[in-house]
Coordinates of C-alpha atoms in Angstrom, one line a residue:
X1 CA 74.6 112.8 71.0
X2 CA 73.8 111.3 74.3
X3 CA 74.8 107.8 73.2
X4 CA 78.1 109.1 71.9
X5 CA 78.9 110.9 75.1
X6 CA 78.3 107.7 77.2
X7 CA 81.2 105.9 75.3
X8 CA 84.6 106.3 76.9
X9 CA 87.5 106.9 74.5
X10 CA 91.2 107.4 75.1
X11 CA 92.8 109.6 72.5
X12 CA 96.0 108.2 71.0
X13 CA 97.5 111.6 70.1
X14 CA 98.2 114.0 72.9
X15 CA 98.6 117.4 71.1
X16 CA 100.2 119.0 74.2
X17 CA 102.8 116.2 74.5
X18 CA 103.4 116.3 70.7
X19 CA 104.3 120.0 71.0
X20 CA 106.0 119.5 74.3
X21 CA 104.1 122.3 76.1
X22 CA 102.1 122.6 79.3
X23 CA 98.3 122.2 79.2
X24 CA 98.2 125.8 80.5
X25 CA 100.6 127.0 77.7
X26 CA 100.2 130.5 76.4
X27 CA 99.8 131.4 72.7
X28 CA 103.4 132.5 72.6
X29 CA 104.6 129.1 74.0
X30 CA 102.5 127.3 71.4
X31 CA 103.8 129.4 68.6
X32 CA 107.5 129.0 69.6
X33 CA 107.2 125.2 69.8
X34 CA 105.2 125.0 66.5
X35 CA 107.9 127.0 64.6
X36 CA 110.6 124.9 66.0
X37 CA 108.9 121.6 64.9
X38 CA 108.0 123.1 61.5
X39 CA 111.7 123.9 60.8
X40 CA 112.5 120.3 61.7
X41 CA 109.7 118.6 59.6
X42 CA 109.2 120.9 56.7
X43 CA 109.0 118.7 53.5
X44 CA 111.0 121.2 51.4
X45 CA 114.1 120.5 53.4
X46 CA 114.3 116.9 52.1
X47 CA 115.0 115.7 48.6
X48 CA 114.7 112.0 49.2
X49 CA 111.1 111.0 48.1
X50 CA 110.7 108.6 51.1
X51 CA 112.0 111.2 53.7
X52 CA 109.9 113.9 52.0
X53 CA 106.7 111.7 52.4
X54 CA 107.4 111.0 56.0
X55 CA 108.2 114.7 56.7
X56 CA 104.8 115.6 55.1
X57 CA 103.0 113.3 57.5
X58 CA 104.7 114.6 60.6
X59 CA 104.4 118.2 59.4
X60 CA 100.7 117.8 58.9
X61 CA 100.3 116.2 62.4
X62 CA 102.2 119.1 64.1
X63 CA 100.1 121.6 62.0
X64 CA 96.9 119.9 63.1
X65 CA 97.9 120.0 66.7
X66 CA 98.8 123.7 66.5
X67 CA 95.6 124.6 64.7
X68 CA 93.5 123.0 67.5
X69 CA 95.4 124.4 70.4
X70 CA 95.8 127.9 69.0
X71 CA 92.1 128.4 68.5
X72 CA 90.4 129.1 71.9
X73 CA 87.1 127.3 70.9
X74 CA 88.7 124.2 69.4
X75 CA 91.1 124.1 72.4
X76 CA 88.2 124.2 74.9
X77 CA 86.4 121.3 73.0
X78 CA 89.7 119.3 72.8
X79 CA 90.4 119.8 76.6
X80 CA 86.9 118.5 77.4
X81 CA 86.1 115.8 74.8
X82 CA 89.5 115.0 73.3
X83 CA 89.9 114.4 69.5
X84 CA 86.5 113.0 69.2
X85 CA 84.9 116.3 70.1
X86 CA 86.7 117.8 67.0
X87 CA 85.2 115.3 64.6
X88 CA 81.8 116.8 63.7
X89 CA 81.0 114.2 61.1
X90 CA 78.1 112.2 62.3
X91 CA 77.2 114.1 65.4
X92 CA 77.6 117.7 66.6
X93 CA 78.9 118.4 70.1
X94 CA 78.1 122.0 70.5
X95 CA 77.8 125.1 68.3
X96 CA 81.3 126.1 67.2
X97 CA 80.5 129.8 67.6
X98 CA 80.1 129.5 71.3
X99 CA 82.8 130.9 73.6
X100 CA 85.0 128.5 75.7
X101 CA 83.1 129.4 78.8
X102 CA 79.8 128.5 77.1
X103 CA 81.2 125.2 75.8
X104 CA 82.2 124.3 79.3
X105 CA 78.8 125.1 80.6
X106 CA 77.3 122.9 77.9
X107 CA 79.6 120.1 78.9
X108 CA 78.6 120.4 82.6
X109 CA 74.9 120.3 81.6
X110 CA 75.5 117.2 79.5
X111 CA 77.4 115.7 82.5
X112 CA 74.4 116.4 84.7
X113 CA 72.0 114.7 82.2
X114 CA 74.3 111.7 82.0
X115 CA 74.4 111.5 85.8
X116 CA 70.6 111.6 85.9
X117 CA 70.4 108.7 83.5
X118 CA 72.9 106.7 85.5
X119 CA 70.9 107.6 88.7
X120 CA 67.8 106.0 87.3
X121 CA 69.7 102.7 86.8
X122 CA 71.4 102.5 90.2
X123 CA 70.0 100.5 93.1
X124 CA 73.1 100.8 95.3
X125 CA 72.6 97.4 97.0
X126 CA 74.2 97.0 100.4
X127 CA 74.2 93.8 102.4
X128 CA 75.6 92.2 105.5
X129 CA 75.8 88.5 106.4
X130 CA 76.9 87.7 109.9
X131 CA 77.5 84.1 111.1
X132 CA 78.3 83.5 114.8
X133 CA 80.4 80.5 115.6
X134 CA 80.7 78.9 119.1
X135 CA 84.1 77.3 119.2
X136 CA 84.6 77.1 123.0
X137 CA 84.9 73.3 122.7
X138 CA 88.4 73.9 121.2
X139 CA 89.8 75.2 124.4
X140 CA 87.4 74.3 127.2
X141 CA 86.3 70.7 126.6
X142 CA 84.7 68.3 129.2
X143 CA 87.2 65.5 129.8
X144 CA 84.5 63.1 131.1
X145 CA 82.8 60.7 128.9
X146 CA 79.2 60.0 129.4
X147 CA 77.7 56.6 128.8
X148 CA 74.9 57.8 126.7
X149 CA 77.1 60.2 124.6
X150 CA 79.7 58.5 122.4
X151 CA 83.1 60.0 122.7
X152 CA 84.5 62.0 119.8
X153 CA 88.1 63.0 119.1
X154 CA 87.0 66.1 117.3
X155 CA 85.9 69.3 119.0
X156 CA 82.3 70.4 118.4
X157 CA 81.8 73.7 116.5
X158 CA 78.4 75.2 116.5
X159 CA 76.8 78.0 114.5
X160 CA 74.6 79.6 117.2
X161 CA 73.5 82.8 115.5
X162 CA 73.0 84.3 112.1
X163 CA 72.0 87.7 110.8
X164 CA 71.3 88.7 107.2
X165 CA 70.4 92.3 106.1
X166 CA 70.0 93.8 102.6
X167 CA 69.0 97.2 101.3
X168 CA 68.4 98.7 97.9
X169 CA 67.8 102.3 96.7
X170 CA 65.5 103.4 93.9
X171 CA 66.1 107.0 92.7
X172 CA 62.8 108.5 91.8
X173 CA 64.2 112.0 90.9
X174 CA 67.4 113.8 91.4
X175 CA 66.2 114.8 94.9
X176 CA 63.9 111.9 95.9
X177 CA 65.1 108.3 96.7
X178 CA 63.1 105.3 97.9
X179 CA 64.9 102.9 100.1
X180 CA 63.8 99.3 100.9
X181 CA 65.6 97.3 103.5
X182 CA 65.1 94.0 105.3
X183 CA 66.8 91.7 107.9
X184 CA 66.5 88.2 109.3
X185 CA 68.1 87.1 112.6
X186 CA 68.3 83.8 114.4
X187 CA 69.9 83.0 117.8
X188 CA 69.9 79.5 119.4
X189 CA 66.8 78.4 117.4
X190 CA 64.8 81.6 117.9
X191 CA 64.6 84.2 115.2
X192 CA 62.7 87.0 113.6
X193 CA 62.7 89.5 110.8
X194 CA 61.8 93.0 109.8
X195 CA 61.3 95.1 106.7
X196 CA 61.5 98.9 106.3
X197 CA 60.5 101.3 103.6
X198 CA 61.9 104.9 103.5
X199 CA 61.6 107.9 101.3
X200 CA 64.4 110.4 101.4
X201 CA 64.2 113.9 99.9
X202 CA 67.2 116.3 99.5
X203 CA 65.6 119.6 100.3
X204 CA 68.7 121.8 99.6
X205 CA 72.5 121.7 99.5
X206 CA 72.3 122.1 103.3
X207 CA 70.0 119.3 104.3
X208 CA 67.7 116.4 103.7
X209 CA 64.7 114.6 105.3
X210 CA 63.6 111.0 105.5
X211 CA 60.3 109.2 106.4
X212 CA 60.3 105.5 107.2
X213 CA 57.8 102.8 108.0
X214 CA 58.8 99.4 109.2
X215 CA 57.3 96.2 110.5
X216 CA 58.6 93.1 112.1
X217 CA 57.4 89.9 113.9
X218 CA 59.1 90.8 117.2
X219 CA 58.6 94.5 117.9
X220 CA 55.6 95.6 115.8
X221 CA 55.2 98.5 113.3
X222 CA 57.6 101.4 113.5
X223 CA 57.1 104.9 112.2
X224 CA 60.1 107.3 112.0
X225 CA 61.4 110.6 110.7
X226 CA 65.0 111.7 110.3
X227 CA 66.5 115.1 109.4
X228 CA 69.9 116.3 108.5
X229 CA 70.9 120.0 108.4
X230 CA 74.1 121.9 108.0
X231 CA 73.9 124.7 110.6
X232 CA 77.2 126.3 109.6
X233 CA 80.1 125.4 107.4
X234 CA 81.7 123.6 110.4
X235 CA 78.6 122.3 112.2
X236 CA 75.6 120.0 111.4
X237 CA 72.7 118.4 113.2
X238 CA 70.9 115.1 112.8
X239 CA 67.6 114.3 114.5
X240 CA 65.6 111.1 114.5
X241 CA 62.2 110.4 116.0
X242 CA 60.6 106.9 116.2
X243 CA 57.2 105.6 117.3
X244 CA 57.2 101.9 118.2
X245 CA 53.7 100.3 118.2
X246 CA 53.2 97.2 120.2
X247 CA 50.6 95.4 122.4
X248 CA 52.0 97.3 125.4
X249 CA 51.2 100.6 123.7
X250 CA 53.2 103.2 121.8
X251 CA 56.9 103.7 122.7
X252 CA 58.4 106.9 121.5
X253 CA 62.2 107.4 120.9
X254 CA 64.3 110.4 120.0
X255 CA 68.0 110.6 119.0
X256 CA 69.9 113.8 118.2
X257 CA 73.5 114.2 117.1
X258 CA 75.3 117.6 117.0
X259 CA 78.7 117.5 115.3
X260 CA 81.3 120.2 114.7
X261 CA 84.6 120.4 112.9
X262 CA 87.2 121.2 115.6
X263 CA 89.9 121.5 113.0
X264 CA 90.8 120.2 109.5
X265 CA 91.0 116.5 110.7
X266 CA 89.0 116.4 113.9
X267 CA 85.3 116.1 114.6
X268 CA 83.4 116.4 117.9
X269 CA 80.1 114.7 118.5
X270 CA 77.4 115.2 121.1
X271 CA 74.6 112.6 121.1
X272 CA 71.4 112.5 123.2
X273 CA 69.1 109.5 123.1
X274 CA 65.7 109.2 124.9
X275 CA 63.5 106.1 124.9
X276 CA 63.8 102.5 125.9
X277 CA 67.6 103.0 126.2
X278 CA 68.4 106.6 127.2
X279 CA 71.9 107.8 127.1
X280 CA 74.2 110.8 126.5
X281 CA 77.4 110.3 124.5
X282 CA 80.3 112.6 123.6
X283 CA 83.1 111.6 121.3
X284 CA 86.1 113.1 119.5
X285 CA 87.3 111.6 116.2
X286 CA 90.6 112.6 114.5
X287 CA 91.2 111.2 111.1
X288 CA 94.4 111.9 109.2
X289 CA 96.2 110.3 106.3
X290 CA 98.2 108.0 108.5
X291 CA 96.0 107.5 111.6
X292 CA 92.5 107.4 113.0
X293 CA 91.8 108.1 116.7
X294 CA 88.5 108.0 118.6
X295 CA 87.7 108.8 122.2
X296 CA 84.2 108.4 123.5
X297 CA 82.3 108.6 126.8
X298 CA 78.7 107.5 127.4
X299 CA 76.3 107.8 130.4
X300 CA 73.2 105.8 130.1
X301 CA 70.9 102.9 131.0
X302 CA 72.0 100.1 130.8
X303 CA 75.3 101.0 129.1
X304 CA 77.8 103.4 130.6
X305 CA 81.3 103.2 129.3
X306 CA 84.5 104.9 128.2
X307 CA 86.2 103.9 125.0
X308 CA 89.5 104.8 123.2
X309 CA 90.7 103.4 119.9
X310 CA 93.7 104.1 117.6
X311 CA 94.3 103.0 114.0
X312 CA 97.5 103.3 112.0
X313 CA 97.3 103.4 108.2
X314 CA 100.3 102.2 106.2
X315 CA 101.0 104.1 103.0
X316 CA 101.2 101.0 100.8
X317 CA 99.3 99.6 97.8
X318 CA 97.4 97.2 100.0
X319 CA 96.0 100.0 102.3
X320 CA 97.1 98.0 105.4
X321 CA 95.8 99.2 108.8
X322 CA 96.5 98.0 112.3
X323 CA 94.2 99.0 115.1
X324 CA 93.7 98.6 118.8
X325 CA 91.0 99.7 121.3
X326 CA 90.0 99.5 125.0
X327 CA 86.5 99.8 126.2
X328 CA 85.5 99.8 129.9
X329 CA 82.2 100.2 131.6
X330 CA 79.6 98.6 133.9
X331 CA 79.6 95.5 131.6
X332 CA 83.3 94.9 132.2
X333 CA 86.5 95.7 130.1
X334 CA 87.3 94.7 126.6
X335 CA 90.6 95.0 124.7
X336 CA 90.6 94.6 121.0
X337 CA 93.4 94.6 118.4
X338 CA 93.6 93.6 114.8
X339 CA 94.5 94.5 111.2
X340 CA 92.9 94.8 107.8
X341 CA 94.3 94.8 104.3
X342 CA 93.2 95.0 100.7
X343 CA 93.4 91.6 99.0
X344 CA 92.0 92.6 95.6
X345 CA 90.6 95.6 93.8
X346 CA 87.2 95.4 95.5
X347 CA 87.9 93.3 98.6
X348 CA 89.2 94.1 102.1
X349 CA 89.9 91.4 104.7
X350 CA 90.2 92.1 108.4
X351 CA 90.7 90.2 111.6
X352 CA 90.2 91.4 115.2
X353 CA 91.0 89.7 118.5
X354 CA 88.7 90.6 121.4
X355 CA 89.8 89.9 125.0
X356 CA 87.5 90.9 127.8
X357 CA 86.1 90.3 131.3
X358 CA 83.7 88.6 131.6
X359 CA 83.2 88.0 127.8
X360 CA 86.3 85.9 127.3
X361 CA 88.2 85.6 124.0
X362 CA 86.7 86.0 120.5
X363 CA 88.1 86.2 117.0
X364 CA 86.2 88.4 114.5
X365 CA 86.8 88.0 110.8
X366 CA 85.3 90.5 108.3
X367 CA 85.4 90.6 104.5
X368 CA 84.2 93.6 102.6
X369 CA 83.5 92.8 99.0
X370 CA 82.2 95.9 97.1
X371 CA 79.1 96.9 99.0
X372 CA 78.6 93.5 100.7
X373 CA 80.0 92.7 104.2
X374 CA 80.6 89.2 105.5
X375 CA 81.2 89.0 109.3
X376 CA 82.2 85.9 111.2
X377 CA 82.5 86.4 115.0
X378 CA 84.0 83.2 116.5
X379 CA 83.7 82.8 120.3
X380 CA 86.7 80.8 121.5
X381 CA 86.4 80.7 125.3
X382 CA 84.5 82.3 128.2
X383 CA 87.8 82.5 130.2
X384 CA 91.0 84.4 129.7
X385 CA 93.1 81.5 128.5
X386 CA 96.6 82.4 127.1
X387 CA 96.4 79.6 124.6
X388 CA 93.2 81.0 123.1
X389 CA 94.7 84.5 122.8
X390 CA 97.8 83.1 121.2
X391 CA 96.0 81.0 118.6
X392 CA 93.5 83.7 117.9
X393 CA 96.4 86.1 117.1
X394 CA 98.9 83.8 115.3
X395 CA 96.4 81.5 113.5
X396 CA 94.8 84.1 111.2
X397 CA 98.1 85.7 110.4
X398 CA 99.7 82.4 109.4
X399 CA 96.6 81.4 107.4
X400 CA 96.6 84.8 105.6
X401 CA 100.3 84.7 104.7
X402 CA 99.9 81.2 103.3
X403 CA 96.8 82.1 101.2
X404 CA 98.4 85.4 100.1
X405 CA 101.5 83.6 98.8
X406 CA 99.9 80.5 97.4
X407 CA 96.6 81.8 96.0
X408 CA 96.0 85.6 96.0
X409 CA 99.3 86.8 94.6
X410 CA 99.5 84.2 91.8
X411 CA 95.8 84.9 90.9
X412 CA 96.3 88.7 90.8
X413 CA 99.5 88.4 88.8
X414 CA 97.8 86.2 86.2
X415 CA 94.8 88.5 86.1
X416 CA 97.1 91.6 85.6
X417 CA 99.0 89.8 82.8
X418 CA 95.8 88.9 81.1
X419 CA 94.6 92.5 81.2
X420 CA 97.9 93.7 79.9
X421 CA 97.8 91.2 77.1
X422 CA 94.3 92.4 76.1
X423 CA 95.5 96.0 76.2
X424 CA 98.5 95.2 74.0
X425 CA 96.4 93.3 71.5
X426 CA 93.9 96.2 71.3
X427 CA 96.7 98.7 70.9
X428 CA 98.9 96.7 68.6
X429 CA 97.8 98.5 65.4
X430 CA 98.2 101.9 67.0
X431 CA 101.5 101.0 68.5
X432 CA 102.8 99.9 65.1
X433 CA 101.7 103.2 63.6
X434 CA 103.3 105.2 66.4
X435 CA 106.5 103.2 66.0
X436 CA 106.7 104.0 62.3
X437 CA 106.0 107.7 63.0
X438 CA 108.8 107.7 65.6
X439 CA 111.3 106.0 63.3
X440 CA 110.4 108.5 60.5
X441 CA 110.8 111.4 62.9
X442 CA 114.3 110.2 64.0
X443 CA 115.4 110.0 60.4
X444 CA 114.2 113.6 59.8
X445 CA 116.0 114.8 63.0
X446 CA 119.5 113.6 62.0
X447 CA 120.6 116.7 60.3
X448 CA 119.2 119.0 62.9
X449 CA 120.7 116.9 65.7
X450 CA 124.1 117.1 64.0
X451 CA 124.0 120.9 64.0
X452 CA 122.7 121.1 67.6
X453 CA 125.6 118.8 68.8
X454 CA 128.2 120.9 66.9
X455 CA 126.8 124.1 68.5
X456 CA 126.7 122.5 72.0
X457 CA 130.2 121.1 71.7
X458 CA 131.7 124.5 70.8
X459 CA 130.5 125.9 74.1
X460 CA 130.8 122.8 76.3
X461 CA 127.0 122.7 76.4
X462 CA 124.5 119.9 76.8
X463 CA 125.2 116.6 74.9
X464 CA 122.8 113.7 75.3
X465 CA 125.1 110.6 75.2
X466 CA 122.4 107.9 75.7
X467 CA 118.7 108.0 76.5
X468 CA 116.3 105.1 77.0
X469 CA 112.5 105.1 77.5
X470 CA 110.3 102.3 78.7
X471 CA 110.3 99.7 81.4
X472 CA 113.6 98.9 83.1
X473 CA 114.5 95.7 84.9
X474 CA 115.4 96.3 88.5
X475 CA 116.8 94.0 91.2
X476 CA 113.2 93.6 92.6
X477 CA 111.8 92.6 89.2
X478 CA 111.0 88.9 88.6
X479 CA 113.6 86.9 86.8
X480 CA 111.4 86.2 83.7
X481 CA 110.9 89.9 83.1
X482 CA 113.0 91.7 80.6
X483 CA 113.6 95.3 79.8
X484 CA 111.2 96.9 77.3
X485 CA 113.0 100.1 76.3
X486 CA 113.6 102.2 73.1
X487 CA 116.6 104.4 72.3
X488 CA 115.5 108.1 72.4
X489 CA 118.9 109.7 72.3
X490 CA 118.3 111.5 69.0
X491 CA 114.8 112.8 69.8
X492 CA 116.0 114.2 73.2
X493 CA 119.0 115.9 71.7
X494 CA 116.7 117.5 69.1
X495 CA 114.8 119.1 71.9
X496 CA 117.9 120.7 73.4
X497 CA 117.9 124.5 73.1
X498 CA 120.4 126.9 74.6
X499 CA 122.0 124.0 76.6
X500 CA 118.7 123.2 78.2
X501 CA 116.2 120.4 77.9
X502 CA 112.7 120.9 79.4
X503 CA 110.0 118.2 79.4
X504 CA 106.5 118.9 80.7
X505 CA 104.3 116.9 83.1
X506 CA 102.8 114.6 80.4
X507 CA 103.4 111.1 79.1
X508 CA 106.7 111.2 77.2
X509 CA 105.3 108.6 74.7
X510 CA 103.7 111.5 72.8
X511 CA 107.0 113.4 72.2
X512 CA 108.4 113.5 68.6
X513 CA 110.4 110.4 68.0
X514 CA 108.9 108.5 71.0
X515 CA 106.3 105.8 71.2
X516 CA 105.0 103.4 73.9
X517 CA 107.1 100.2 74.0
X518 CA 105.2 98.6 76.8
X519 CA 101.5 99.5 76.8
X520 CA 99.8 99.5 80.2
X521 CA 103.0 99.2 82.2
X522 CA 104.9 101.8 84.2
X523 CA 107.6 103.6 82.2
X524 CA 110.6 105.7 82.9
X525 CA 113.1 107.9 81.0
X526 CA 116.8 107.3 81.7
X527 CA 119.3 109.9 80.4
X528 CA 123.1 109.9 80.4
X529 CA 124.3 113.3 79.4
X530 CA 127.4 115.5 79.4
X531 CA 127.4 119.2 80.5
X532 CA 130.6 121.3 80.7
X533 CA 132.6 118.2 80.2
X534 CA 131.1 116.4 83.2
X535 CA 129.0 113.3 83.1
X536 CA 125.4 113.4 84.5
X537 CA 122.7 110.8 84.8
X538 CA 119.0 111.0 85.7
X539 CA 116.0 108.6 85.9
X540 CA 112.6 110.2 85.5
X541 CA 109.1 108.8 85.8
X542 CA 106.9 108.9 82.7
X543 CA 104.6 111.7 83.8
X544 CA 107.2 113.6 85.8
X545 CA 108.4 117.0 84.5
X546 CA 112.1 117.0 83.7
X547 CA 114.6 119.8 83.5
X548 CA 118.3 119.3 82.7
X549 CA 121.1 120.0 83.3
X550 CA 121.0 119.9 87.1
X551 CA 123.8 119.7 89.7
X552 CA 122.0 116.8 91.5
X553 CA 122.3 114.7 88.3
X554 CA 126.1 114.9 88.4
X555 CA 128.0 111.6 88.6
X556 CA 130.7 111.6 91.2
X557 CA 134.0 110.8 89.5
X558 CA 135.3 108.9 92.5
X559 CA 132.4 106.3 92.4

C-alpha cells in the first residue's frame, strides 16, 4: 500500500467536469445533471448500431461518474485518491465501511507516514561559495613603468579572498535533527577553517532547542545553545549562548532577539548582543506582495549605524526585483542599488552596485541555484570614480540582456518544447481515445441540439453560433506557432438550458464532446453567440467559470 501511495498519478477522467458540476455540488445538483445526460446518451434512443454502441459507452461513463459522486464514501475516496483509490483490485486503500471523515483521517495518517519516510532520506544540503576579486587595476592603474617589471597592456585581476561553507541535515526522528556544517576561508594567503556539529529538537509546536559544538584552527573550540519560543501568537523570542575556548581563556557571548508582529505584513525586532562585540539593534521590516522595506538602528562597539532599504517586486513570471539601500555609521556611508531576476526554474541571478566612503566602488554578483549560493564581490576602485560607477551599473545589465536573448531564452524554449513533446507522446493514446469519445458524443447530441435550437429560436433565446476550444494564435505568438483548436459549438449548445449556459471552475476538456487538443499548453474557450437577436462574444480561460449570456459580452454594432 505504501509503495502505491508514493506513485503520482493524474486521472484522465474528471467526474465533476464530465457532469459539469462544482466539486462542492449537492446531491440534487448531481442528480439533475445525471438525468440530463442520461436523456442525451440513453442507448434506446438510437436505432443505428454504431450510434447505439457509442451511446452505450458514454452512458456507462456518465453512470459510473454518478455512482461514485452520489455515494459519500466513494466520493471521499475519489476526492482524495482519484480514480486509483476506487480500484480495489491488487491493493486496498481503506475499509469501505468507514465514514468520509474517517477516510480523510486515514489519508492524513498515511500522509504523515510518507512524510516521515521522505524525512529519513533528506539531507537538505546548503552551501555558499564566495570568491572576492580585486579589479582596482581596471580604473586605478600606475602609469609608470618600472625597469624590473615588464609592462603589460592588460590590467591585472586578482582573486584575493575565498570562502566556502557547506551544511547538511540528518533527520533522526520527526522531532530530532543532526546538523553538520563546515567552512574554509582564505584572504591574501592566510586562511583557516571550522567545523560545527549541532543537534536540534522540536519540543512542541511553540518552540525548539539546539546544542552545538564547533572547532576551528583560528578561534578554538566553541560550545553553544540556542532556543526558540513562541511567546504569543504575535510574538516570539530567540536566545543564543556561546562559550569560546582559547589560550586567553573562556569568552562568553549572549544574543537575544525579541520579535513581534506589528500588523499583517510588518515585524518589529529588538536584538541585544553581549560579548566580544556588544551591541543593541532595533529594526522594522515590512514585507508585502509588491515591496519589502527595512529600517534598522544599531548602537555598539565597534559598529554603530543606521540603515534603510527598499525593494520593489514586479508581478511577472521572472519574479524581478529592484532594490536600493543606504547605510551610514562610524565606518562611513554606503549606498547600494541593484536587481535580481529568475533565470530558470531553480536559479536566481542578482547584481548589486555598492558605492561608499571610504570603501570605494564594488560590484556584487550573486547566483542562487536551488540551495546553493555563489557570490562574487568585485572591488573596482578605492575612490568614487564616475567611470567605475557607470561601468558597474551598465556592464552587468548589457551582459545579462545579451545572455538572456542569445542563450537563456533559446535554451528554455527548447527545454519547454521537449517537455511538451514528451507529454504529448505519453498522452497520445489517451488523447486519441478522448477524441473518439468526443466525436461520438457530438453525433449523439445532434437531435437534442436541434430541439434546443428550435426552442431557443422561438423565444429569441441563447443560440451558440460558433465555439472553439484550445490554443489560439495571438499577435504576441511566435510566427511558427499555429492555432490548435477544436469546434465545440454542438457540445456547448447541448448544455444550454432555459437560455443559460453555466460552466464550472474546472478544465473544460472533461465536458461531454470536448477533449484536449494541445496537451500541456494553455487553453481557452472562445464563444460567439446570439441572445435576443444581438451578437455576443466571450473568451474564457480553461479553468475559469463561465456564465452566459452577459451584457458585457455584447458586441457593439458600430464597431
